[in-house]
Amino acid sequence: MRLLGGKADDARLQRAAWVARCVGRGTSAPLRPEDISALATTLNRHTVPRGAVAYGGDHHRPGVWIVRSGQLELSAGTGSGRAVVQILRGGDVDGDIQLLLDLPMPYTARALDDVELLHLEREDFERLLATSLPIARRWLSSVAERLNTSHMRILGLLGRTLTQQTAQLLLDEATDGAITVPQRTLAAMLGVRRPSLNKVLKELEKDRLITLGYSAIAIVDEKGLTRRAG
Protein backbone atom coordinates (compact mmCIF):
# COMPACT_ATOMS: atom_id res chain seq x y z
CA MET A 1 0.00 0.00 0.00
CA ARG A 2 1.28 3.43 -0.94
CA LEU A 3 0.01 4.64 2.43
CA LEU A 4 2.93 2.81 4.04
CA GLY A 5 5.60 4.41 1.86
CA GLY A 6 7.78 7.44 2.48
CA LYS A 7 10.43 8.27 5.06
CA ALA A 8 10.51 6.71 8.52
CA ASP A 9 9.44 10.02 10.10
CA ASP A 10 6.48 10.23 7.74
CA ALA A 11 5.52 6.65 8.55
CA ARG A 12 5.55 7.38 12.29
CA LEU A 13 3.55 10.54 11.75
CA GLN A 14 1.09 8.62 9.62
CA ARG A 15 0.57 5.98 12.30
CA ALA A 16 0.08 8.64 14.98
CA ALA A 17 -2.40 10.51 12.79
CA TRP A 18 -4.50 7.44 12.07
CA VAL A 19 -4.49 6.41 15.75
CA ALA A 20 -5.68 9.92 16.61
CA ARG A 21 -8.63 9.37 14.27
CA CYS A 22 -9.81 6.72 16.75
CA VAL A 23 -10.50 9.20 19.57
CA GLY A 24 -14.02 8.83 20.93
CA ARG A 25 -15.89 11.90 19.73
CA GLY A 26 -19.50 13.08 19.66
CA THR A 27 -21.93 10.20 19.28
CA SER A 28 -19.05 7.69 19.22
CA ALA A 29 -17.84 8.68 22.70
CA PRO A 30 -18.39 5.70 25.06
CA LEU A 31 -19.38 7.75 28.11
CA ARG A 32 -22.48 9.91 28.36
CA PRO A 33 -22.80 12.87 30.77
CA GLU A 34 -24.81 10.75 33.20
CA ASP A 35 -22.08 8.09 33.15
CA ILE A 36 -19.48 10.68 34.09
CA SER A 37 -21.67 11.89 36.97
CA ALA A 38 -22.10 8.31 38.20
CA LEU A 39 -18.32 7.79 38.08
CA ALA A 40 -17.53 10.98 39.99
CA THR A 41 -15.85 9.09 42.84
CA THR A 42 -13.76 6.98 40.45
CA LEU A 43 -12.60 9.65 38.01
CA ASN A 44 -9.62 11.78 38.97
CA ARG A 45 -9.86 15.47 38.07
CA HIS A 46 -6.83 17.24 36.58
CA THR A 47 -6.35 20.83 35.52
CA VAL A 48 -3.67 21.52 32.92
CA PRO A 49 -2.50 25.12 32.32
CA ARG A 50 -2.11 26.45 28.81
CA GLY A 51 1.05 25.18 27.12
CA ALA A 52 1.63 22.30 29.55
CA VAL A 53 1.74 18.61 28.59
CA ALA A 54 -1.31 16.68 29.80
CA TYR A 55 -0.20 13.16 28.89
CA GLY A 56 1.93 11.22 26.45
CA GLY A 57 5.70 11.15 26.00
CA ASP A 58 7.63 11.38 29.28
CA HIS A 59 4.45 12.52 31.06
CA HIS A 60 2.27 9.59 30.11
CA ARG A 61 0.04 7.87 32.65
CA PRO A 62 -1.79 4.82 31.29
CA GLY A 63 -5.54 5.11 31.50
CA VAL A 64 -8.52 6.79 29.87
CA TRP A 65 -8.58 10.58 29.49
CA ILE A 66 -11.83 12.57 29.16
CA VAL A 67 -11.79 16.24 28.17
CA ARG A 68 -14.27 18.23 30.27
CA SER A 69 -13.35 21.69 28.98
CA GLY A 70 -10.67 23.39 26.92
CA GLN A 71 -8.69 22.05 23.97
CA LEU A 72 -5.82 19.58 23.73
CA GLU A 73 -3.40 19.44 20.82
CA LEU A 74 -2.12 15.97 19.91
CA SER A 75 1.29 16.11 18.25
CA ALA A 76 3.88 13.59 17.07
CA GLY A 77 7.60 14.13 16.59
CA THR A 78 9.88 16.80 18.02
CA GLY A 79 11.58 19.98 16.84
CA SER A 80 11.23 20.71 13.13
CA GLY A 81 9.67 17.25 12.67
CA ARG A 82 6.81 17.94 15.08
CA ALA A 83 3.32 17.88 13.56
CA VAL A 84 -0.20 18.25 14.96
CA VAL A 85 -2.39 15.20 14.32
CA GLN A 86 -5.61 16.09 16.15
CA ILE A 87 -7.36 18.64 18.37
CA LEU A 88 -9.45 17.32 21.27
CA ARG A 89 -12.37 19.26 22.73
CA GLY A 90 -14.94 18.84 25.49
CA GLY A 91 -16.45 15.34 25.60
CA ASP A 92 -13.65 13.63 23.65
CA VAL A 93 -12.26 10.39 25.09
CA ASP A 94 -8.69 9.22 24.47
CA GLY A 95 -6.36 6.43 25.57
CA ASP A 96 -8.89 3.61 25.81
CA ILE A 97 -7.84 1.78 22.63
CA GLN A 98 -4.16 1.97 23.55
CA LEU A 99 -5.03 0.67 27.00
CA LEU A 100 -7.13 -2.22 25.69
CA LEU A 101 -4.45 -3.24 23.16
CA ASP A 102 -1.51 -2.51 25.51
CA LEU A 103 -0.01 -0.08 22.97
CA PRO A 104 2.17 2.96 23.69
CA MET A 105 0.70 6.44 23.26
CA PRO A 106 1.96 7.56 19.81
CA TYR A 107 1.57 11.29 20.47
CA THR A 108 1.78 13.95 23.16
CA ALA A 109 -1.25 15.91 24.39
CA ARG A 110 -0.58 19.58 25.16
CA ALA A 111 -3.09 22.13 26.43
CA LEU A 112 -4.00 24.91 23.98
CA ASP A 113 -5.74 26.75 26.81
CA ASP A 114 -6.57 25.94 30.42
CA VAL A 115 -7.93 22.39 30.27
CA GLU A 116 -9.93 20.29 32.72
CA LEU A 117 -9.47 16.54 32.35
CA LEU A 118 -10.92 13.45 34.00
CA HIS A 119 -8.64 10.43 34.27
CA LEU A 120 -9.70 6.82 34.72
CA GLU A 121 -6.84 4.67 36.01
CA ARG A 122 -6.13 1.32 34.36
CA GLU A 123 -7.41 -0.67 37.34
CA ASP A 124 -10.58 1.41 37.60
CA PHE A 125 -11.17 1.09 33.85
CA GLU A 126 -10.87 -2.68 33.98
CA ARG A 127 -13.13 -2.83 37.03
CA LEU A 128 -15.71 -0.64 35.31
CA LEU A 129 -15.87 -2.90 32.26
CA ALA A 130 -16.08 -5.99 34.47
CA THR A 131 -18.86 -4.73 36.75
CA SER A 132 -21.05 -2.53 34.52
CA LEU A 133 -22.49 -4.47 31.60
CA PRO A 134 -24.32 -1.46 30.01
CA ILE A 135 -21.16 0.67 29.97
CA ALA A 136 -19.01 -2.28 28.83
CA ARG A 137 -21.34 -2.95 25.87
CA ARG A 138 -21.46 0.73 24.94
CA TRP A 139 -17.68 0.97 25.21
CA LEU A 140 -17.24 -2.08 22.97
CA SER A 141 -19.63 -0.58 20.41
CA SER A 142 -17.74 2.73 20.56
CA VAL A 143 -14.36 1.09 19.93
CA ALA A 144 -15.77 -1.04 17.10
CA GLU A 145 -17.37 2.02 15.47
CA ARG A 146 -14.16 4.05 15.64
CA LEU A 147 -11.96 1.25 14.29
CA ASN A 148 -14.44 0.54 11.51
CA THR A 149 -14.53 4.23 10.56
CA SER A 150 -10.73 4.34 10.38
CA HIS A 151 -10.68 1.10 8.36
CA MET A 152 -13.27 2.39 5.90
CA ARG A 153 -11.33 5.63 5.48
CA ILE A 154 -8.23 3.69 4.46
CA LEU A 155 -10.19 1.51 2.04
CA GLY A 156 -11.84 4.61 0.63
CA LEU A 157 -8.45 6.01 -0.39
CA LEU A 158 -7.44 2.98 -2.43
CA GLY A 159 -7.88 3.07 -6.20
CA ARG A 160 -8.55 6.82 -6.28
CA THR A 161 -6.58 9.65 -7.83
CA LEU A 162 -4.68 11.96 -5.51
CA THR A 163 -7.30 14.67 -6.10
CA GLN A 164 -10.10 12.30 -5.08
CA GLN A 165 -8.13 11.09 -2.04
CA THR A 166 -7.40 14.65 -0.94
CA ALA A 167 -11.01 15.75 -1.32
CA GLN A 168 -12.23 12.78 0.73
CA LEU A 169 -9.62 13.32 3.45
CA LEU A 170 -10.60 16.98 3.76
CA LEU A 171 -14.25 15.99 4.15
CA ASP A 172 -13.33 13.41 6.80
CA GLU A 173 -11.12 15.80 8.77
CA ALA A 174 -13.42 18.83 8.69
CA THR A 175 -14.90 20.19 11.90
CA ASP A 176 -17.51 22.90 11.38
CA GLY A 177 -16.31 23.26 7.81
CA ALA A 178 -12.63 23.76 8.67
CA ILE A 179 -9.58 21.49 8.68
CA THR A 180 -7.01 22.50 11.31
CA VAL A 181 -4.67 19.54 10.73
CA PRO A 182 -1.42 20.87 9.14
CA GLN A 183 -0.67 20.11 5.50
CA ARG A 184 2.40 18.10 6.50
CA THR A 185 0.18 15.73 8.46
CA LEU A 186 -2.36 15.46 5.63
CA ALA A 187 0.47 14.70 3.18
CA ALA A 188 1.85 11.98 5.48
CA MET A 189 -1.60 10.41 5.80
CA LEU A 190 -1.88 10.27 2.02
CA GLY A 191 1.67 8.94 1.62
CA VAL A 192 2.76 11.81 -0.66
CA ARG A 193 5.16 14.74 -0.50
CA ARG A 194 3.82 18.05 0.70
CA PRO A 195 4.45 19.83 -2.67
CA SER A 196 2.24 17.23 -4.40
CA LEU A 197 -0.54 17.81 -1.88
CA ASN A 198 -0.16 21.59 -2.09
CA LYS A 199 -0.60 21.44 -5.87
CA VAL A 200 -3.91 19.60 -5.48
CA LEU A 201 -5.07 21.99 -2.77
CA LYS A 202 -4.31 24.96 -5.02
CA GLU A 203 -6.41 23.35 -7.77
CA LEU A 204 -9.31 22.83 -5.36
CA GLU A 205 -9.02 26.44 -4.23
CA LYS A 206 -8.95 27.64 -7.84
CA ASP A 207 -12.19 25.74 -8.42
CA ARG A 208 -13.67 27.54 -5.37
CA LEU A 209 -14.18 24.36 -3.39
CA ILE A 210 -11.88 25.36 -0.52
CA THR A 211 -9.90 28.34 0.72
CA LEU A 212 -6.36 28.00 2.09
CA GLY A 213 -5.59 29.96 5.25
CA TYR A 214 -2.53 30.32 7.46
CA SER A 215 -3.69 27.85 10.09
CA ALA A 216 -6.69 26.12 8.52
CA ILE A 217 -8.34 24.98 5.30
CA ALA A 218 -11.96 26.07 4.94
CA ILE A 219 -14.48 24.12 2.88
CA VAL A 220 -16.43 26.57 0.71
CA ASP A 221 -18.48 24.14 -1.40
CA GLU A 222 -19.07 20.87 0.47
CA LYS A 223 -21.28 19.38 -2.27
CA GLY A 224 -18.75 20.23 -4.94
CA LEU A 225 -15.92 18.76 -2.87
CA THR A 226 -17.98 15.60 -2.35
CA ARG A 227 -18.44 15.27 -6.12
CA ARG A 228 -14.70 15.76 -6.62
CA ALA A 229 -14.05 12.94 -4.11
CA GLY A 230 -15.99 10.62 -6.42
PDB file of C-alpha atoms in Angstrom:
ATOM      1  CA  MET A   1       0.000   0.000   0.000  1.00  0.00           C
ATOM      2  CA  ARG A   2       1.277   3.433  -0.942  1.00  0.00           C
ATOM      3  CA  LEU A   3       0.012   4.638   2.434  1.00  0.00           C
ATOM      4  CA  LEU A   4       2.926   2.811   4.042  1.00  0.00           C
ATOM      5  CA  GLY A   5       5.603   4.409   1.856  1.00  0.00           C
ATOM      6  CA  GLY A   6       7.785   7.444   2.478  1.00  0.00           C
ATOM      7  CA  LYS A   7      10.426   8.266   5.056  1.00  0.00           C
ATOM      8  CA  ALA A   8      10.509   6.706   8.517  1.00  0.00           C
ATOM      9  CA  ASP A   9       9.442  10.022  10.104  1.00  0.00           C
ATOM     10  CA  ASP A  10       6.479  10.234   7.740  1.00  0.00           C
ATOM     11  CA  ALA A  11       5.519   6.647   8.550  1.00  0.00           C
ATOM     12  CA  ARG A  12       5.550   7.381  12.291  1.00  0.00           C
ATOM     13  CA  LEU A  13       3.550  10.536  11.745  1.00  0.00           C
ATOM     14  CA  GLN A  14       1.089   8.623   9.621  1.00  0.00           C
ATOM     15  CA  ARG A  15       0.567   5.975  12.305  1.00  0.00           C
ATOM     16  CA  ALA A  16       0.078   8.638  14.977  1.00  0.00           C
ATOM     17  CA  ALA A  17      -2.402  10.512  12.788  1.00  0.00           C
ATOM     18  CA  TRP A  18      -4.498   7.436  12.072  1.00  0.00           C
ATOM     19  CA  VAL A  19      -4.486   6.410  15.752  1.00  0.00           C
ATOM     20  CA  ALA A  20      -5.681   9.918  16.607  1.00  0.00           C
ATOM     21  CA  ARG A  21      -8.633   9.367  14.269  1.00  0.00           C
ATOM     22  CA  CYS A  22      -9.814   6.716  16.754  1.00  0.00           C
ATOM     23  CA  VAL A  23     -10.501   9.201  19.567  1.00  0.00           C
ATOM     24  CA  GLY A  24     -14.016   8.826  20.935  1.00  0.00           C
ATOM     25  CA  ARG A  25     -15.895  11.900  19.729  1.00  0.00           C
ATOM     26  CA  GLY A  26     -19.495  13.076  19.657  1.00  0.00           C
ATOM     27  CA  THR A  27     -21.932  10.195  19.276  1.00  0.00           C
ATOM     28  CA  SER A  28     -19.048   7.688  19.219  1.00  0.00           C
ATOM     29  CA  ALA A  29     -17.841   8.675  22.701  1.00  0.00           C
ATOM     30  CA  PRO A  30     -18.386   5.700  25.056  1.00  0.00           C
ATOM     31  CA  LEU A  31     -19.382   7.751  28.108  1.00  0.00           C
ATOM     32  CA  ARG A  32     -22.479   9.910  28.359  1.00  0.00           C
ATOM     33  CA  PRO A  33     -22.804  12.872  30.769  1.00  0.00           C
ATOM     34  CA  GLU A  34     -24.805  10.755  33.200  1.00  0.00           C
ATOM     35  CA  ASP A  35     -22.085   8.088  33.146  1.00  0.00           C
ATOM     36  CA  ILE A  36     -19.476  10.683  34.086  1.00  0.00           C
ATOM     37  CA  SER A  37     -21.667  11.889  36.966  1.00  0.00           C
ATOM     38  CA  ALA A  38     -22.098   8.315  38.198  1.00  0.00           C
ATOM     39  CA  LEU A  39     -18.322   7.791  38.083  1.00  0.00           C
ATOM     40  CA  ALA A  40     -17.531  10.977  39.993  1.00  0.00           C
ATOM     41  CA  THR A  41     -15.849   9.095  42.843  1.00  0.00           C
ATOM     42  CA  THR A  42     -13.756   6.984  40.454  1.00  0.00           C
ATOM     43  CA  LEU A  43     -12.603   9.649  38.008  1.00  0.00           C
ATOM     44  CA  ASN A  44      -9.620  11.777  38.974  1.00  0.00           C
ATOM     45  CA  ARG A  45      -9.862  15.468  38.065  1.00  0.00           C
ATOM     46  CA  HIS A  46      -6.828  17.237  36.583  1.00  0.00           C
ATOM     47  CA  THR A  47      -6.346  20.833  35.520  1.00  0.00           C
ATOM     48  CA  VAL A  48      -3.666  21.524  32.924  1.00  0.00           C
ATOM     49  CA  PRO A  49      -2.503  25.115  32.324  1.00  0.00           C
ATOM     50  CA  ARG A  50      -2.110  26.452  28.814  1.00  0.00           C
ATOM     51  CA  GLY A  51       1.054  25.180  27.119  1.00  0.00           C
ATOM     52  CA  ALA A  52       1.627  22.299  29.549  1.00  0.00           C
ATOM     53  CA  VAL A  53       1.742  18.609  28.594  1.00  0.00           C
ATOM     54  CA  ALA A  54      -1.306  16.678  29.803  1.00  0.00           C
ATOM     55  CA  TYR A  55      -0.195  13.157  28.895  1.00  0.00           C
ATOM     56  CA  GLY A  56       1.929  11.223  26.455  1.00  0.00           C
ATOM     57  CA  GLY A  57       5.702  11.145  25.998  1.00  0.00           C
ATOM     58  CA  ASP A  58       7.631  11.376  29.279  1.00  0.00           C
ATOM     59  CA  HIS A  59       4.445  12.524  31.062  1.00  0.00           C
ATOM     60  CA  HIS A  60       2.271   9.593  30.106  1.00  0.00           C
ATOM     61  CA  ARG A  61       0.037   7.869  32.648  1.00  0.00           C
ATOM     62  CA  PRO A  62      -1.792   4.819  31.291  1.00  0.00           C
ATOM     63  CA  GLY A  63      -5.544   5.112  31.502  1.00  0.00           C
ATOM     64  CA  VAL A  64      -8.521   6.792  29.873  1.00  0.00           C
ATOM     65  CA  TRP A  65      -8.584  10.580  29.491  1.00  0.00           C
ATOM     66  CA  ILE A  66     -11.826  12.567  29.161  1.00  0.00           C
ATOM     67  CA  VAL A  67     -11.788  16.244  28.174  1.00  0.00           C
ATOM     68  CA  ARG A  68     -14.273  18.233  30.274  1.00  0.00           C
ATOM     69  CA  SER A  69     -13.350  21.694  28.981  1.00  0.00           C
ATOM     70  CA  GLY A  70     -10.668  23.390  26.915  1.00  0.00           C
ATOM     71  CA  GLN A  71      -8.693  22.048  23.970  1.00  0.00           C
ATOM     72  CA  LEU A  72      -5.823  19.581  23.725  1.00  0.00           C
ATOM     73  CA  GLU A  73      -3.395  19.436  20.821  1.00  0.00           C
ATOM     74  CA  LEU A  74      -2.122  15.970  19.914  1.00  0.00           C
ATOM     75  CA  SER A  75       1.292  16.109  18.251  1.00  0.00           C
ATOM     76  CA  ALA A  76       3.877  13.592  17.073  1.00  0.00           C
ATOM     77  CA  GLY A  77       7.599  14.126  16.592  1.00  0.00           C
ATOM     78  CA  THR A  78       9.877  16.802  18.016  1.00  0.00           C
ATOM     79  CA  GLY A  79      11.583  19.975  16.836  1.00  0.00           C
ATOM     80  CA  SER A  80      11.230  20.705  13.134  1.00  0.00           C
ATOM     81  CA  GLY A  81       9.675  17.251  12.671  1.00  0.00           C
ATOM     82  CA  ARG A  82       6.813  17.941  15.081  1.00  0.00           C
ATOM     83  CA  ALA A  83       3.321  17.878  13.556  1.00  0.00           C
ATOM     84  CA  VAL A  84      -0.202  18.246  14.955  1.00  0.00           C
ATOM     85  CA  VAL A  85      -2.389  15.195  14.317  1.00  0.00           C
ATOM     86  CA  GLN A  86      -5.612  16.088  16.147  1.00  0.00           C
ATOM     87  CA  ILE A  87      -7.359  18.644  18.367  1.00  0.00           C
ATOM     88  CA  LEU A  88      -9.450  17.315  21.273  1.00  0.00           C
ATOM     89  CA  ARG A  89     -12.369  19.261  22.730  1.00  0.00           C
ATOM     90  CA  GLY A  90     -14.935  18.839  25.486  1.00  0.00           C
ATOM     91  CA  GLY A  91     -16.450  15.335  25.605  1.00  0.00           C
ATOM     92  CA  ASP A  92     -13.650  13.625  23.650  1.00  0.00           C
ATOM     93  CA  VAL A  93     -12.262  10.387  25.094  1.00  0.00           C
ATOM     94  CA  ASP A  94      -8.686   9.223  24.470  1.00  0.00           C
ATOM     95  CA  GLY A  95      -6.364   6.435  25.574  1.00  0.00           C
ATOM     96  CA  ASP A  96      -8.889   3.612  25.807  1.00  0.00           C
ATOM     97  CA  ILE A  97      -7.845   1.780  22.631  1.00  0.00           C
ATOM     98  CA  GLN A  98      -4.158   1.971  23.548  1.00  0.00           C
ATOM     99  CA  LEU A  99      -5.031   0.671  27.004  1.00  0.00           C
ATOM    100  CA  LEU A 100      -7.128  -2.223  25.691  1.00  0.00           C
ATOM    101  CA  LEU A 101      -4.454  -3.239  23.165  1.00  0.00           C
ATOM    102  CA  ASP A 102      -1.513  -2.506  25.505  1.00  0.00           C
ATOM    103  CA  LEU A 103      -0.005  -0.083  22.968  1.00  0.00           C
ATOM    104  CA  PRO A 104       2.172   2.962  23.693  1.00  0.00           C
ATOM    105  CA  MET A 105       0.699   6.440  23.262  1.00  0.00           C
ATOM    106  CA  PRO A 106       1.956   7.565  19.810  1.00  0.00           C
ATOM    107  CA  TYR A 107       1.569  11.292  20.473  1.00  0.00           C
ATOM    108  CA  THR A 108       1.781  13.951  23.163  1.00  0.00           C
ATOM    109  CA  ALA A 109      -1.253  15.910  24.389  1.00  0.00           C
ATOM    110  CA  ARG A 110      -0.579  19.584  25.156  1.00  0.00           C
ATOM    111  CA  ALA A 111      -3.092  22.132  26.435  1.00  0.00           C
ATOM    112  CA  LEU A 112      -3.997  24.906  23.984  1.00  0.00           C
ATOM    113  CA  ASP A 113      -5.742  26.751  26.808  1.00  0.00           C
ATOM    114  CA  ASP A 114      -6.575  25.939  30.420  1.00  0.00           C
ATOM    115  CA  VAL A 115      -7.934  22.387  30.272  1.00  0.00           C
ATOM    116  CA  GLU A 116      -9.932  20.286  32.721  1.00  0.00           C
ATOM    117  CA  LEU A 117      -9.472  16.536  32.352  1.00  0.00           C
ATOM    118  CA  LEU A 118     -10.921  13.452  33.999  1.00  0.00           C
ATOM    119  CA  HIS A 119      -8.644  10.430  34.271  1.00  0.00           C
ATOM    120  CA  LEU A 120      -9.703   6.819  34.723  1.00  0.00           C
ATOM    121  CA  GLU A 121      -6.837   4.667  36.015  1.00  0.00           C
ATOM    122  CA  ARG A 122      -6.127   1.319  34.358  1.00  0.00           C
ATOM    123  CA  GLU A 123      -7.408  -0.673  37.342  1.00  0.00           C
ATOM    124  CA  ASP A 124     -10.582   1.412  37.602  1.00  0.00           C
ATOM    125  CA  PHE A 125     -11.168   1.094  33.848  1.00  0.00           C
ATOM    126  CA  GLU A 126     -10.873  -2.683  33.976  1.00  0.00           C
ATOM    127  CA  ARG A 127     -13.133  -2.832  37.031  1.00  0.00           C
ATOM    128  CA  LEU A 128     -15.714  -0.640  35.314  1.00  0.00           C
ATOM    129  CA  LEU A 129     -15.865  -2.896  32.259  1.00  0.00           C
ATOM    130  CA  ALA A 130     -16.085  -5.990  34.474  1.00  0.00           C
ATOM    131  CA  THR A 131     -18.861  -4.726  36.747  1.00  0.00           C
ATOM    132  CA  SER A 132     -21.051  -2.528  34.521  1.00  0.00           C
ATOM    133  CA  LEU A 133     -22.492  -4.466  31.598  1.00  0.00           C
ATOM    134  CA  PRO A 134     -24.316  -1.458  30.010  1.00  0.00           C
ATOM    135  CA  ILE A 135     -21.160   0.673  29.971  1.00  0.00           C
ATOM    136  CA  ALA A 136     -19.013  -2.280  28.829  1.00  0.00           C
ATOM    137  CA  ARG A 137     -21.335  -2.950  25.872  1.00  0.00           C
ATOM    138  CA  ARG A 138     -21.459   0.733  24.945  1.00  0.00           C
ATOM    139  CA  TRP A 139     -17.678   0.972  25.206  1.00  0.00           C
ATOM    140  CA  LEU A 140     -17.237  -2.077  22.975  1.00  0.00           C
ATOM    141  CA  SER A 141     -19.627  -0.577  20.411  1.00  0.00           C
ATOM    142  CA  SER A 142     -17.739   2.733  20.556  1.00  0.00           C
ATOM    143  CA  VAL A 143     -14.360   1.092  19.932  1.00  0.00           C
ATOM    144  CA  ALA A 144     -15.773  -1.036  17.101  1.00  0.00           C
ATOM    145  CA  GLU A 145     -17.369   2.023  15.475  1.00  0.00           C
ATOM    146  CA  ARG A 146     -14.156   4.051  15.639  1.00  0.00           C
ATOM    147  CA  LEU A 147     -11.963   1.254  14.295  1.00  0.00           C
ATOM    148  CA  ASN A 148     -14.442   0.536  11.511  1.00  0.00           C
ATOM    149  CA  THR A 149     -14.531   4.233  10.560  1.00  0.00           C
ATOM    150  CA  SER A 150     -10.734   4.339  10.377  1.00  0.00           C
ATOM    151  CA  HIS A 151     -10.679   1.102   8.363  1.00  0.00           C
ATOM    152  CA  MET A 152     -13.266   2.385   5.905  1.00  0.00           C
ATOM    153  CA  ARG A 153     -11.332   5.626   5.475  1.00  0.00           C
ATOM    154  CA  ILE A 154      -8.233   3.691   4.460  1.00  0.00           C
ATOM    155  CA  LEU A 155     -10.186   1.506   2.042  1.00  0.00           C
ATOM    156  CA  GLY A 156     -11.843   4.612   0.626  1.00  0.00           C
ATOM    157  CA  LEU A 157      -8.454   6.015  -0.387  1.00  0.00           C
ATOM    158  CA  LEU A 158      -7.436   2.982  -2.426  1.00  0.00           C
ATOM    159  CA  GLY A 159      -7.880   3.070  -6.196  1.00  0.00           C
ATOM    160  CA  ARG A 160      -8.555   6.822  -6.283  1.00  0.00           C
ATOM    161  CA  THR A 161      -6.579   9.647  -7.834  1.00  0.00           C
ATOM    162  CA  LEU A 162      -4.685  11.962  -5.509  1.00  0.00           C
ATOM    163  CA  THR A 163      -7.298  14.669  -6.099  1.00  0.00           C
ATOM    164  CA  GLN A 164     -10.097  12.296  -5.076  1.00  0.00           C
ATOM    165  CA  GLN A 165      -8.134  11.093  -2.039  1.00  0.00           C
ATOM    166  CA  THR A 166      -7.398  14.652  -0.939  1.00  0.00           C
ATOM    167  CA  ALA A 167     -11.008  15.754  -1.317  1.00  0.00           C
ATOM    168  CA  GLN A 168     -12.229  12.779   0.731  1.00  0.00           C
ATOM    169  CA  LEU A 169      -9.623  13.324   3.447  1.00  0.00           C
ATOM    170  CA  LEU A 170     -10.596  16.984   3.761  1.00  0.00           C
ATOM    171  CA  LEU A 171     -14.248  15.995   4.147  1.00  0.00           C
ATOM    172  CA  ASP A 172     -13.330  13.415   6.796  1.00  0.00           C
ATOM    173  CA  GLU A 173     -11.119  15.796   8.773  1.00  0.00           C
ATOM    174  CA  ALA A 174     -13.421  18.832   8.686  1.00  0.00           C
ATOM    175  CA  THR A 175     -14.900  20.187  11.902  1.00  0.00           C
ATOM    176  CA  ASP A 176     -17.511  22.899  11.384  1.00  0.00           C
ATOM    177  CA  GLY A 177     -16.313  23.265   7.810  1.00  0.00           C
ATOM    178  CA  ALA A 178     -12.633  23.757   8.668  1.00  0.00           C
ATOM    179  CA  ILE A 179      -9.576  21.489   8.679  1.00  0.00           C
ATOM    180  CA  THR A 180      -7.009  22.501  11.308  1.00  0.00           C
ATOM    181  CA  VAL A 181      -4.674  19.544  10.730  1.00  0.00           C
ATOM    182  CA  PRO A 182      -1.417  20.874   9.141  1.00  0.00           C
ATOM    183  CA  GLN A 183      -0.669  20.112   5.504  1.00  0.00           C
ATOM    184  CA  ARG A 184       2.404  18.105   6.504  1.00  0.00           C
ATOM    185  CA  THR A 185       0.183  15.728   8.464  1.00  0.00           C
ATOM    186  CA  LEU A 186      -2.356  15.460   5.628  1.00  0.00           C
ATOM    187  CA  ALA A 187       0.473  14.699   3.182  1.00  0.00           C
ATOM    188  CA  ALA A 188       1.853  11.984   5.476  1.00  0.00           C
ATOM    189  CA  MET A 189      -1.604  10.410   5.805  1.00  0.00           C
ATOM    190  CA  LEU A 190      -1.880  10.271   2.021  1.00  0.00           C
ATOM    191  CA  GLY A 191       1.667   8.940   1.622  1.00  0.00           C
ATOM    192  CA  VAL A 192       2.759  11.813  -0.661  1.00  0.00           C
ATOM    193  CA  ARG A 193       5.156  14.739  -0.497  1.00  0.00           C
ATOM    194  CA  ARG A 194       3.823  18.055   0.700  1.00  0.00           C
ATOM    195  CA  PRO A 195       4.446  19.832  -2.670  1.00  0.00           C
ATOM    196  CA  SER A 196       2.237  17.226  -4.401  1.00  0.00           C
ATOM    197  CA  LEU A 197      -0.539  17.809  -1.881  1.00  0.00           C
ATOM    198  CA  ASN A 198      -0.161  21.591  -2.092  1.00  0.00           C
ATOM    199  CA  LYS A 199      -0.600  21.444  -5.875  1.00  0.00           C
ATOM    200  CA  VAL A 200      -3.905  19.595  -5.481  1.00  0.00           C
ATOM    201  CA  LEU A 201      -5.071  21.992  -2.770  1.00  0.00           C
ATOM    202  CA  LYS A 202      -4.307  24.959  -5.025  1.00  0.00           C
ATOM    203  CA  GLU A 203      -6.410  23.355  -7.769  1.00  0.00           C
ATOM    204  CA  LEU A 204      -9.310  22.826  -5.363  1.00  0.00           C
ATOM    205  CA  GLU A 205      -9.015  26.437  -4.229  1.00  0.00           C
ATOM    206  CA  LYS A 206      -8.949  27.640  -7.844  1.00  0.00           C
ATOM    207  CA  ASP A 207     -12.190  25.741  -8.418  1.00  0.00           C
ATOM    208  CA  ARG A 208     -13.673  27.539  -5.374  1.00  0.00           C
ATOM    209  CA  LEU A 209     -14.182  24.362  -3.387  1.00  0.00           C
ATOM    210  CA  ILE A 210     -11.875  25.360  -0.517  1.00  0.00           C
ATOM    211  CA  THR A 211      -9.895  28.341   0.718  1.00  0.00           C
ATOM    212  CA  LEU A 212      -6.362  27.998   2.095  1.00  0.00           C
ATOM    213  CA  GLY A 213      -5.593  29.965   5.248  1.00  0.00           C
ATOM    214  CA  TYR A 214      -2.532  30.321   7.456  1.00  0.00           C
ATOM    215  CA  SER A 215      -3.688  27.851  10.092  1.00  0.00           C
ATOM    216  CA  ALA A 216      -6.695  26.118   8.516  1.00  0.00           C
ATOM    217  CA  ILE A 217      -8.342  24.980   5.305  1.00  0.00           C
ATOM    218  CA  ALA A 218     -11.964  26.066   4.939  1.00  0.00           C
ATOM    219  CA  ILE A 219     -14.480  24.119   2.876  1.00  0.00           C
ATOM    220  CA  VAL A 220     -16.427  26.571   0.712  1.00  0.00           C
ATOM    221  CA  ASP A 221     -18.483  24.139  -1.400  1.00  0.00           C
ATOM    222  CA  GLU A 222     -19.074  20.868   0.467  1.00  0.00           C
ATOM    223  CA  LYS A 223     -21.284  19.375  -2.267  1.00  0.00           C
ATOM    224  CA  GLY A 224     -18.754  20.226  -4.938  1.00  0.00           C
ATOM    225  CA  LEU A 225     -15.918  18.758  -2.866  1.00  0.00           C
ATOM    226  CA  THR A 226     -17.978  15.601  -2.354  1.00  0.00           C
ATOM    227  CA  ARG A 227     -18.436  15.265  -6.116  1.00  0.00           C
ATOM    228  CA  ARG A 228     -14.704  15.761  -6.616  1.00  0.00           C
ATOM    229  CA  ALA A 229     -14.047  12.939  -4.105  1.00  0.00           C
ATOM    230  CA  GLY A 230     -15.990  10.623  -6.423  1.00  0.00           C
TER     231      GLY A 230
END
